[in-house]
C-alpha angles and dihedrals in degrees: 000000000000125000087245091059094045092053090046091051092050092049099050094044090059113119087235090074093050126099115226120262141191124184093206083086131064114259086229089063098044090046091056102041105036112078125217128279132319098014090059091066090069095081148012125269089252092051088052093047091047095049090045093051091047089051092045088064092064101028103041120084134029094300114075100162095109093043105116095205109120090212095052092120095046114110089230093055090045091049093053105036101080090055091051095045090057093046089052088050101056 
């Protein structure tokens, strides 16, 4: 391997580039509620789960009138929210 490859591997395996994890939550839940890097670094797993559970009370189900997401009427949102809700519920 080249020095460049070794440097890249060392750089990307640095904990700075990893999102927080907590094995006390099912992977289906954390996969749904923790956003990708680098945003995932802003809060703990517990914070992301609590925020998602709070949002789920407004954004999961048939009535989205209380959902605060500005994209709640967008087709992309509507296509993904069901899977997200299942993950939060796990």
